[in-house]
Short mmCIF file of C-alpha atoms and ligand atoms in Angstrom, two decimals:
data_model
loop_
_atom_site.label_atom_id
_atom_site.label_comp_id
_atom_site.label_asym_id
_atom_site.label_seq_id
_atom_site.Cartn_x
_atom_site.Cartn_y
_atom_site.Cartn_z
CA UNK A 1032 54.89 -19.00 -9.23
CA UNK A 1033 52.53 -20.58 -6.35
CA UNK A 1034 52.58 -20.00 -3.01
CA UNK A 1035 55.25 -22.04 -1.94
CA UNK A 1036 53.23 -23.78 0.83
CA UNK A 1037 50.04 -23.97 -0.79
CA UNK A 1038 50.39 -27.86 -0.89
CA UNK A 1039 51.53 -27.90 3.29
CA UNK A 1040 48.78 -30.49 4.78
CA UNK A 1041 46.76 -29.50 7.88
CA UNK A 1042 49.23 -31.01 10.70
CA UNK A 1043 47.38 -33.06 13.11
CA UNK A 1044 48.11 -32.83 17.05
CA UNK A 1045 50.21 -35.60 18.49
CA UNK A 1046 46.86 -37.16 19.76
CA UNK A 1047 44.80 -36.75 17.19
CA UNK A 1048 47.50 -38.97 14.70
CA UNK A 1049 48.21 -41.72 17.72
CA UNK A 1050 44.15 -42.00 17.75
CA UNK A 1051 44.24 -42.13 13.94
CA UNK A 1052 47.16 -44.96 13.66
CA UNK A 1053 45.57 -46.96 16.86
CA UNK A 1054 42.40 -46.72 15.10
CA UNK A 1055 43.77 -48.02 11.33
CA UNK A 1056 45.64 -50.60 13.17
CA UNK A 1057 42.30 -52.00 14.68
CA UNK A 1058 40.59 -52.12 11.61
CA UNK A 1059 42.84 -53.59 9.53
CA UNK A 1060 43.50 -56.28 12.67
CA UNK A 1061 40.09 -57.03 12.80
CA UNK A 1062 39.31 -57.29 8.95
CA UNK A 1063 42.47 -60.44 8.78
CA UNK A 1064 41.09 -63.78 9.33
CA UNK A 1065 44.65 -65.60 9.89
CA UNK A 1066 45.50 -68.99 9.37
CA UNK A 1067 47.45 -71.30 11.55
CA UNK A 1068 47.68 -72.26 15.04
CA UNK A 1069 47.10 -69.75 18.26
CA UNK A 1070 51.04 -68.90 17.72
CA UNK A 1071 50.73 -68.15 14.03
CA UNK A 1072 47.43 -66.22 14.08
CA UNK A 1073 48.95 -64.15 17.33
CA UNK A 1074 51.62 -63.34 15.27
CA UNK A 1075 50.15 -62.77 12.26
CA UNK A 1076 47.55 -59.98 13.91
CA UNK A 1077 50.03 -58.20 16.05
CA UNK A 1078 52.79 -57.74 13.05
CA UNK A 1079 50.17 -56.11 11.18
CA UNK A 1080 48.93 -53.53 13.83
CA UNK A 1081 52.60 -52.79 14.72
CA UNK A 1082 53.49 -52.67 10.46
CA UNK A 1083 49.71 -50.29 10.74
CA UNK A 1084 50.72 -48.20 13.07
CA UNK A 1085 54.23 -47.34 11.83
CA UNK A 1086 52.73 -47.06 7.98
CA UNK A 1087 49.89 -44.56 8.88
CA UNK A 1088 51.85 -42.31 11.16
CA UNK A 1089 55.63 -42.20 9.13
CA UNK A 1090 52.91 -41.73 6.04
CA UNK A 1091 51.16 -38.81 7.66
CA UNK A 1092 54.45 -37.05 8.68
CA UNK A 1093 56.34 -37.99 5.30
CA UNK A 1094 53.60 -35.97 3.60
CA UNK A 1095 54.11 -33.29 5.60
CA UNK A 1096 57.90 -33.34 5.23
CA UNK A 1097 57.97 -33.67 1.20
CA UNK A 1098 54.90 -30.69 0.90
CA UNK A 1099 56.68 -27.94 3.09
CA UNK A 1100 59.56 -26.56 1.13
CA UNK A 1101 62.55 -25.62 3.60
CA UNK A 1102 63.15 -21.86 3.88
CA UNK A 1103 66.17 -21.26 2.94
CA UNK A 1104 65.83 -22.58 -0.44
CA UNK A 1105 62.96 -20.23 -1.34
CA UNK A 1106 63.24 -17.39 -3.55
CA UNK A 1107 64.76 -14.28 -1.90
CA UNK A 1108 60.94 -12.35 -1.46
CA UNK A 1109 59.15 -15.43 -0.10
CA UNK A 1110 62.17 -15.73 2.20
CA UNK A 1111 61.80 -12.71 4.09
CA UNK A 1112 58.30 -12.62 3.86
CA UNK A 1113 58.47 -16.39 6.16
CA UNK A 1114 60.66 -14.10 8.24
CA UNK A 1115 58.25 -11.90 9.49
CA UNK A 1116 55.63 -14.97 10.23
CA UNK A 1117 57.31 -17.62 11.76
CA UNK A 1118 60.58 -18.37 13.15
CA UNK A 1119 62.74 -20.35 10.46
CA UNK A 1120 64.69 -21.61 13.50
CA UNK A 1121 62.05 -22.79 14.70
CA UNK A 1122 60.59 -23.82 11.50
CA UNK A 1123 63.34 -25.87 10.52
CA UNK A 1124 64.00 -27.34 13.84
CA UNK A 1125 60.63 -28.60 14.09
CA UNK A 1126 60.92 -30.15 10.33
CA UNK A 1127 63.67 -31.90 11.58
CA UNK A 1128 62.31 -33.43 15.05
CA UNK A 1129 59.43 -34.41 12.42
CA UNK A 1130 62.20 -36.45 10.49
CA UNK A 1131 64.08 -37.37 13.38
CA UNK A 1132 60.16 -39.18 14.32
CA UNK A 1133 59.89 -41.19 11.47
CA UNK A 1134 63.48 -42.35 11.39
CA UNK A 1135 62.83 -43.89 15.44
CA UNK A 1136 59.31 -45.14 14.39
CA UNK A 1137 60.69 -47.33 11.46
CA UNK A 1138 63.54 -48.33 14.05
CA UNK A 1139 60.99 -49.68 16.76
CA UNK A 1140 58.99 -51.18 14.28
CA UNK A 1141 61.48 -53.13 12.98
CA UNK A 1142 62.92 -54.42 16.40
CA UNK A 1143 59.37 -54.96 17.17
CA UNK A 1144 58.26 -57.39 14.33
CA UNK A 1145 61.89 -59.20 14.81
CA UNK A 1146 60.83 -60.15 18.59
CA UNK A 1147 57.03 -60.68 17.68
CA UNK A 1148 58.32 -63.13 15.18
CA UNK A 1149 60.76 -64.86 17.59
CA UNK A 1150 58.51 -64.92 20.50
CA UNK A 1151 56.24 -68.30 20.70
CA UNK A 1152 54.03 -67.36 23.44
CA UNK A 1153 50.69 -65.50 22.40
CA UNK A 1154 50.39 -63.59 25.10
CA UNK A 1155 54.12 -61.98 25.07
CA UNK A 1156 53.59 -61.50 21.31
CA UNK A 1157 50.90 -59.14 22.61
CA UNK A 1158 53.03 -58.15 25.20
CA UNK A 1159 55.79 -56.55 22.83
CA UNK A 1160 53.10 -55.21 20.55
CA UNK A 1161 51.41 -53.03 23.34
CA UNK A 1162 55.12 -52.15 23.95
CA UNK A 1163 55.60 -50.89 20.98
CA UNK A 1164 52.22 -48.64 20.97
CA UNK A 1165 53.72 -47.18 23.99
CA UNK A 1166 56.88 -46.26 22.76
CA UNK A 1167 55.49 -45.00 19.33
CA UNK A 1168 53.10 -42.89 21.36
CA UNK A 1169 55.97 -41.42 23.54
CA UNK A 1170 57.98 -40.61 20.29
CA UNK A 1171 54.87 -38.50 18.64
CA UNK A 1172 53.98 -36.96 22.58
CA UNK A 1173 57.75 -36.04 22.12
CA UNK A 1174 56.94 -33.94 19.28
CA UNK A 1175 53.97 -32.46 20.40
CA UNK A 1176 54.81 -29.02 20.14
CA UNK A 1177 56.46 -29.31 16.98
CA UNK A 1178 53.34 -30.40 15.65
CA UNK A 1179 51.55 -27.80 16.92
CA UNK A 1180 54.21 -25.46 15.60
CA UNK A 1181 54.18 -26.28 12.29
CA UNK A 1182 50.25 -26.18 12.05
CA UNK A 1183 50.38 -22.71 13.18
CA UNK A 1184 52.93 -21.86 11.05
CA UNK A 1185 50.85 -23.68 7.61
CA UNK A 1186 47.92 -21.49 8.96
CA UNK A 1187 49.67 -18.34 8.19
CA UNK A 1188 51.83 -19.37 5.42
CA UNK A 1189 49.17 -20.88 3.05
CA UNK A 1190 47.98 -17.08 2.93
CA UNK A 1191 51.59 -15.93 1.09
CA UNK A 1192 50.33 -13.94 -2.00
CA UNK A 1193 50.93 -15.42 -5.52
CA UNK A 1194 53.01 -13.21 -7.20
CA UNK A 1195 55.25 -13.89 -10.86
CA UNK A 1196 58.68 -13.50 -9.60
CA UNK A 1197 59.77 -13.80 -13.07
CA UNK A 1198 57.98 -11.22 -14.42
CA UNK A 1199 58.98 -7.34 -14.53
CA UNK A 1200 57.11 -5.41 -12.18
CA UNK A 1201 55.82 -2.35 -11.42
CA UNK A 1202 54.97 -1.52 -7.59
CA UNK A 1203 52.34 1.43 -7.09
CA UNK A 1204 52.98 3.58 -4.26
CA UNK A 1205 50.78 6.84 -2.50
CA UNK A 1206 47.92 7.81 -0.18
CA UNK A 1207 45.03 6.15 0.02
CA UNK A 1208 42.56 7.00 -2.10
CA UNK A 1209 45.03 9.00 -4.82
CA UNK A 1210 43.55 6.56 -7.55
CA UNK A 1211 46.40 3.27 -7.17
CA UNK A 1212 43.35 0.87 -7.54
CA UNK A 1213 41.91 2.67 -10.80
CA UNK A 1214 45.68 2.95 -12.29
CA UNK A 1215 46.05 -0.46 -11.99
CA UNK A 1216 42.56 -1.39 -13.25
CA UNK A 1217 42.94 1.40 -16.22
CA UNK A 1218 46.87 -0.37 -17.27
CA UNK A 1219 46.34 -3.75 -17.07
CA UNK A 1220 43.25 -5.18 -19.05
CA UNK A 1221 42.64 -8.48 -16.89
CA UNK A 1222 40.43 -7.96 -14.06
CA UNK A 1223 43.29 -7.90 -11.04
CA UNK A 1224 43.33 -10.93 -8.59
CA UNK A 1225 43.44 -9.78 -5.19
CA UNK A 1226 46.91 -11.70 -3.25
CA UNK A 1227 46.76 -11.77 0.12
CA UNK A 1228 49.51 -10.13 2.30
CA UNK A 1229 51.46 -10.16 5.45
CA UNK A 1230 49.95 -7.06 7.86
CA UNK A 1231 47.45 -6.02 5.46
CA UNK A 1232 44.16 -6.66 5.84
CA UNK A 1233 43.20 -5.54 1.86
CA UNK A 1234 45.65 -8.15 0.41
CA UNK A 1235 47.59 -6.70 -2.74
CA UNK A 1236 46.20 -6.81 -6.82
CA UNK A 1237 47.89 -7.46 -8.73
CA UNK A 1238 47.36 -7.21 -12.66
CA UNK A 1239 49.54 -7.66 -15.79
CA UNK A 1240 50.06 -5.87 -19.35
CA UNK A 1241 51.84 -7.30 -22.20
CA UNK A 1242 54.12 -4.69 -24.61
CA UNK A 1243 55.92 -5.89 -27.56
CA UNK A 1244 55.60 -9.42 -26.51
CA UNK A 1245 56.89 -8.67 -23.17
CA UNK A 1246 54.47 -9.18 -20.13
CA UNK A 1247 54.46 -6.47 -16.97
CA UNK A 1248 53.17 -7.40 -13.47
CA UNK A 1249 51.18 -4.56 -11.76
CA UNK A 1250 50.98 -4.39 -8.11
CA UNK A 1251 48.55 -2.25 -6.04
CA UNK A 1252 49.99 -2.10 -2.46
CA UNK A 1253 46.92 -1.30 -0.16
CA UNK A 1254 47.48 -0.80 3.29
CA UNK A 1255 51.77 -0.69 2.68
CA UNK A 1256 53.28 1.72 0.35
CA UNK A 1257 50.21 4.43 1.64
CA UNK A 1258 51.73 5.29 4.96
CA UNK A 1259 55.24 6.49 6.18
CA UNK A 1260 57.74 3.84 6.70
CA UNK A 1261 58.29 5.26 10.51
CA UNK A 1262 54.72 4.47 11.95
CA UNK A 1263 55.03 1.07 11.26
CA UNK A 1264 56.64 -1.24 13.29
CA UNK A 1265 59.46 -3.96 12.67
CA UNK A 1266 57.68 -6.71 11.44
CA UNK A 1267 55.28 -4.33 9.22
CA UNK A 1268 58.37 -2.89 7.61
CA UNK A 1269 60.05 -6.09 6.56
CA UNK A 1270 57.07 -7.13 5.12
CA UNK A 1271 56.86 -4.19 3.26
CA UNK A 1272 60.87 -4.22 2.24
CA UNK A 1273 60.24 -7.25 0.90
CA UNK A 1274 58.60 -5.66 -2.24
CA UNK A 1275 61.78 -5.12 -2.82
CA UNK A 1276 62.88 -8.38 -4.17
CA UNK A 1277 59.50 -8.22 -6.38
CA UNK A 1278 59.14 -4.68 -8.22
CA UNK A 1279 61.61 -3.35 -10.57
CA UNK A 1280 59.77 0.21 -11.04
CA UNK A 1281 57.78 2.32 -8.25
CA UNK A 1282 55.26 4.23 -9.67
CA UNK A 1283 54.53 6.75 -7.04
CA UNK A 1284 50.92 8.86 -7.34
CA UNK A 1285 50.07 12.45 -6.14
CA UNK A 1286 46.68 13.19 -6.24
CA UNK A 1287 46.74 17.30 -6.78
CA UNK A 1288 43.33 17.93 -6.39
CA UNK A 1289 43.86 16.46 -2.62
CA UNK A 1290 39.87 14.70 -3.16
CA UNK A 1291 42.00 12.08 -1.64
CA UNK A 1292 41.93 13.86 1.93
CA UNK A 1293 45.70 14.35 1.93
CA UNK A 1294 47.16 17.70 1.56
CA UNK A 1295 50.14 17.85 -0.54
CA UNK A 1296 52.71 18.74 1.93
CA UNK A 1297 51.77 15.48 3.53
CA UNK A 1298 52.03 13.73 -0.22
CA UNK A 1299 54.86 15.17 -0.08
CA UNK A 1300 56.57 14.11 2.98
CA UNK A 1301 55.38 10.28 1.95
CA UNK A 1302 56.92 10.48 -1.07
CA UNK A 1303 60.42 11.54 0.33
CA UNK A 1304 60.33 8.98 3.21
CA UNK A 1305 59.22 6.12 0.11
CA UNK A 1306 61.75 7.24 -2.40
CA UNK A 1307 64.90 7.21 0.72
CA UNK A 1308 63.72 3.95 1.47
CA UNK A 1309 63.46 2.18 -2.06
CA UNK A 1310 65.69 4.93 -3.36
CA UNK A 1311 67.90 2.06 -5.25
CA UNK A 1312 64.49 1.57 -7.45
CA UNK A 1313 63.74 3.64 -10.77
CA UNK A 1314 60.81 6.11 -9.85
CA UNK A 1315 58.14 7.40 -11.93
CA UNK A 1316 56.21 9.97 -10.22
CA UNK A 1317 52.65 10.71 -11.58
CA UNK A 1318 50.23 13.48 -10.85
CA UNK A 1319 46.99 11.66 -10.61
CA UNK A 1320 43.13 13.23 -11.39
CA UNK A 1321 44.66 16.16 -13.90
CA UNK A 1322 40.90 16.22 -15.09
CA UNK A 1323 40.13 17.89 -11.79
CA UNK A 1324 43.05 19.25 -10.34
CA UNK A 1325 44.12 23.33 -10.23
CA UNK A 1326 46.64 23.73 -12.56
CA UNK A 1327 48.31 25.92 -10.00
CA UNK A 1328 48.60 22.77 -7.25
CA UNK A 1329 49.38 20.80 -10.46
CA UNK A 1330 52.62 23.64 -11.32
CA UNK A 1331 53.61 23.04 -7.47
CA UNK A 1332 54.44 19.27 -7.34
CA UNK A 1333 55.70 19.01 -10.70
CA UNK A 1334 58.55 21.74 -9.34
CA UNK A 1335 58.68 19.55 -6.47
CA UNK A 1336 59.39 17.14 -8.29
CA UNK A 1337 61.73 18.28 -10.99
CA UNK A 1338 63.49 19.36 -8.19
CA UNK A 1339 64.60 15.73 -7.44
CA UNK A 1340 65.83 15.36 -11.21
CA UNK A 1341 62.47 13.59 -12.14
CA UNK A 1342 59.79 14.03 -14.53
CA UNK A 1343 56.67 14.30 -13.68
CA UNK A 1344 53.77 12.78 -15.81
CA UNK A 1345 50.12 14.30 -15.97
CA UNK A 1346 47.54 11.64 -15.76
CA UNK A 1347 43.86 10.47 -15.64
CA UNK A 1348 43.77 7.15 -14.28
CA UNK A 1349 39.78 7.72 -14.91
CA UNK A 1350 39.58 8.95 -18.32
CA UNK A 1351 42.93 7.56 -19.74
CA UNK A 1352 44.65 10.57 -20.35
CA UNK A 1353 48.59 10.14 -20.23
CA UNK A 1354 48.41 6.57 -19.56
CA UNK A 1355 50.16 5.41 -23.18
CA UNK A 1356 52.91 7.51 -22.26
CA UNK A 1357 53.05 6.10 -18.69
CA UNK A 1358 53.59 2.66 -20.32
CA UNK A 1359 56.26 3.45 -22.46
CA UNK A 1360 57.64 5.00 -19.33
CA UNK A 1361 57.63 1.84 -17.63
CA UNK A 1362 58.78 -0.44 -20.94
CA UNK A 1363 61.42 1.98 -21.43
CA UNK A 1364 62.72 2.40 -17.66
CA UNK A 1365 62.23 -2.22 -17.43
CA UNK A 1366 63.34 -3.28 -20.28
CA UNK A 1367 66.94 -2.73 -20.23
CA UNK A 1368 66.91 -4.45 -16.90
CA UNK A 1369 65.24 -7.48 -17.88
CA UNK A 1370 67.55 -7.43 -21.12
CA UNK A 1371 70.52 -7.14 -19.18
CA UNK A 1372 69.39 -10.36 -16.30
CA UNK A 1373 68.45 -12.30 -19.72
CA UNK A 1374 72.43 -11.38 -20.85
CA UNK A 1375 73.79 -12.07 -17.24
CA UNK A 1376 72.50 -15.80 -17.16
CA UNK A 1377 73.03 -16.13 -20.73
CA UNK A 1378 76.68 -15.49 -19.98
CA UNK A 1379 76.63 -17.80 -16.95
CA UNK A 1380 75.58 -20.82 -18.88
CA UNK A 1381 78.02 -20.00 -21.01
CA UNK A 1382 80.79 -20.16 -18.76
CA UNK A 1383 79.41 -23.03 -17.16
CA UNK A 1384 78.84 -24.89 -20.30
CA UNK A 1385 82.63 -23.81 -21.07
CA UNK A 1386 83.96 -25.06 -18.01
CA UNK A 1387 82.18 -28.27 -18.16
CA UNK A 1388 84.24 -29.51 -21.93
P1 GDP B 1432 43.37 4.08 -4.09
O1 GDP B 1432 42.88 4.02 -2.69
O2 GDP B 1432 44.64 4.83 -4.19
O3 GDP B 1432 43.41 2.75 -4.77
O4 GDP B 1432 42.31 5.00 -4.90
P2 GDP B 1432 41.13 4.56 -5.86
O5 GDP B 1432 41.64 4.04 -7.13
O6 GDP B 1432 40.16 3.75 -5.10
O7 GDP B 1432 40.49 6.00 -6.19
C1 GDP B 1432 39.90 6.81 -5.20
C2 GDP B 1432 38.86 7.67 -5.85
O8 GDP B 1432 39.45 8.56 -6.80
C3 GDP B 1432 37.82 6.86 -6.61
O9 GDP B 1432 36.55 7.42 -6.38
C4 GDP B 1432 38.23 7.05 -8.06
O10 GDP B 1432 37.15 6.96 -8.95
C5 GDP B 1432 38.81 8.42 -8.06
N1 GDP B 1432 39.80 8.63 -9.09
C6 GDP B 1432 40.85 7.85 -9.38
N2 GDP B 1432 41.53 8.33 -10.42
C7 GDP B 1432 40.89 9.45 -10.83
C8 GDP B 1432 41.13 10.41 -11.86
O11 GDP B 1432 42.08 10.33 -12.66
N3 GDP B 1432 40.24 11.44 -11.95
C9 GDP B 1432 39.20 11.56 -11.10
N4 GDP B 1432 38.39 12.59 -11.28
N5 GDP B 1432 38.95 10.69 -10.13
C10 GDP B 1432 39.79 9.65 -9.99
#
């Protein structure tokens, strides 16, 4: 998957693309050496600017309707994700005063050529041509803000991260500095490609691993999953419940030996705010940097932990110890899922392809 509005052009101001269309219309009236009379050369230049005009600027907004895909229709994560950087209302209302535009500029320009090519007098041809570069200006003034709109909008939209939404995927949660980076380094073999992301300034990585065929997306959440749910405000949460619609398993890391700077009461407090909020998700909880942890600190979040009917998993994101098992964790805990979707939509052809004889 691409970011949806990766192709959405730049979107010029209203006077920016009435300068461009004037401009193209002067150029190609002044490159035309027509034939004929006064009449026939009069009309014969003014057609063209008017046909100029209405080709470059219903071109230029076309373009921008066919490249922006309309919100609703996107998948359910990109969805909210637009939700917490534009308005779709907004978004959509603008799209269609863009439309609405090139509809009334093809309208004038065709009630314009009709009367240029009626009219016999040279200087009313030019009349009703400078009357229709008024009322084609008016139309894209009229739509000013829209414009303006929209190019706001692109500017934070082309930054949507690329992420597989068909792929399983496994979202890594904890404290800064617990080791989420070096998992995700140590489990998928790629080097990770860093996705930009709503409210974070990091971006997210985001790496894959392939099992038995199957392929695994790994994301690294800096700057989200790191920091309780109820210091971040509206708009930073729904960006960060959108990772919902992406990840299939959390993997959520202690770090024992606290080297991270957290203490583990505070691990601990993260983890139970993370695991109400996404508490509909699989967790695999890990205890991260066993190579240098007490045992004893070790011994008191795995009870922790058991405590919530998990298991806890000993690992070394550094020197690889436990990560095999964390795998087959993650294959074991995914696959029935992704089995299961592949059955649901095999069953809903079906039906379909039943209904249809
Ligand atoms: P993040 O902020 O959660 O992504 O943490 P990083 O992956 O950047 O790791 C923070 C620090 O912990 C780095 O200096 C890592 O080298 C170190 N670290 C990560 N995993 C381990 C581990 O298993 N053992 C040890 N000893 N250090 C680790």
């Amino acid at each position: 998957m691409k970011n949806p509005f990766e192709k959405m052009p730049t979107v010029l101001t209203a006077d920016e693309l009435i300068d461009k269309a004037f401009r193209r219309a002067e150029k190609a009236a002044s490159a035309l050496t027509p034939k004929g009379g006064p009449r026939a050369k009069a009309r014969e230049r003014e057609e063209l600017r008017v046909r100029t005009v209405s080709n470059v600027v219903r071109d230029n907004l076309r373009k921008l309707l066919d490249r922006t895909p309309g919100v609703s229709e996107l998948p359910e994560f990109y969805r909210e994700l637009v939700d917490t950087l534009v308005d779709r209302d907004q978004f959509h209302r603008s799209l269609g005063r863009v439309n609405w535009a090139i509809k009334t500029i093809r309208e004038l320009e065709k009630r314009h050529v009709e009367k240029i090519r009626y009219l016999r007098d040279p200087a009313e041809i030019a009349k009703v041509r400078r009357s229709f570069y008024g009322r084609v200006a008016d139309v894209i003034k009229s739509i000013a803000d829209d414009l303006e709109y929209l190019n706001q909008a692109r500017n934070v939209l082309k930054d949507l991260p690329v992420v597989d939404l068909e792929l399983p995927t496994v979202v890594i949660a904890g404290h800064p500095n617990v080791g989420k980076s070096t998992l995700l380094r140590a489990l998928t073999n790629a080097k990770p490609e860093v996705a930009s992301y709503p409210f974070t300034t990091k971006g997210i990585n985001v790496g894959q691993f392939e099992e038995h065929h199957l392929k695994y997306q790994v994301i690294d959440t800096p700057g989200l999953l790191d920091r309780p749910l109820s210091e971040r405000n509206e708009v930073e949460r729904q960006a960060i419940l959108a990772l919902k619609h992406l990840g299939k398993v959390i993997v959520y890391i202690f770090d024992p030996s606290e080297y991270c700077g957290y203490p583990i009461e505070e691990q601990i407090h993260l983890f139970e705010e993370i695991h109400r909020e996404f508490g509909e998700f699989p967790f695999i909880v890990v205890l991260n940097k066993v190579d240098i942890a007490d045992e004893e600190k070790i011994k008191a979040i795995e009870e922790f932990v058991m405590a919530k009917g998990l298991e806890p998993l000993r690992i070394s994101a550094l020197n690889g110890e436990g990560l095999d098992e964390l795998k087959r964790r993650v294959v074991e805990l995914v696959k029935p899922m992704v089995e299961e979707q592949a059955r649901k939509i095999m069953e809903r052809e079906l039906r379909k392809y039943r209904e249809e004889e």
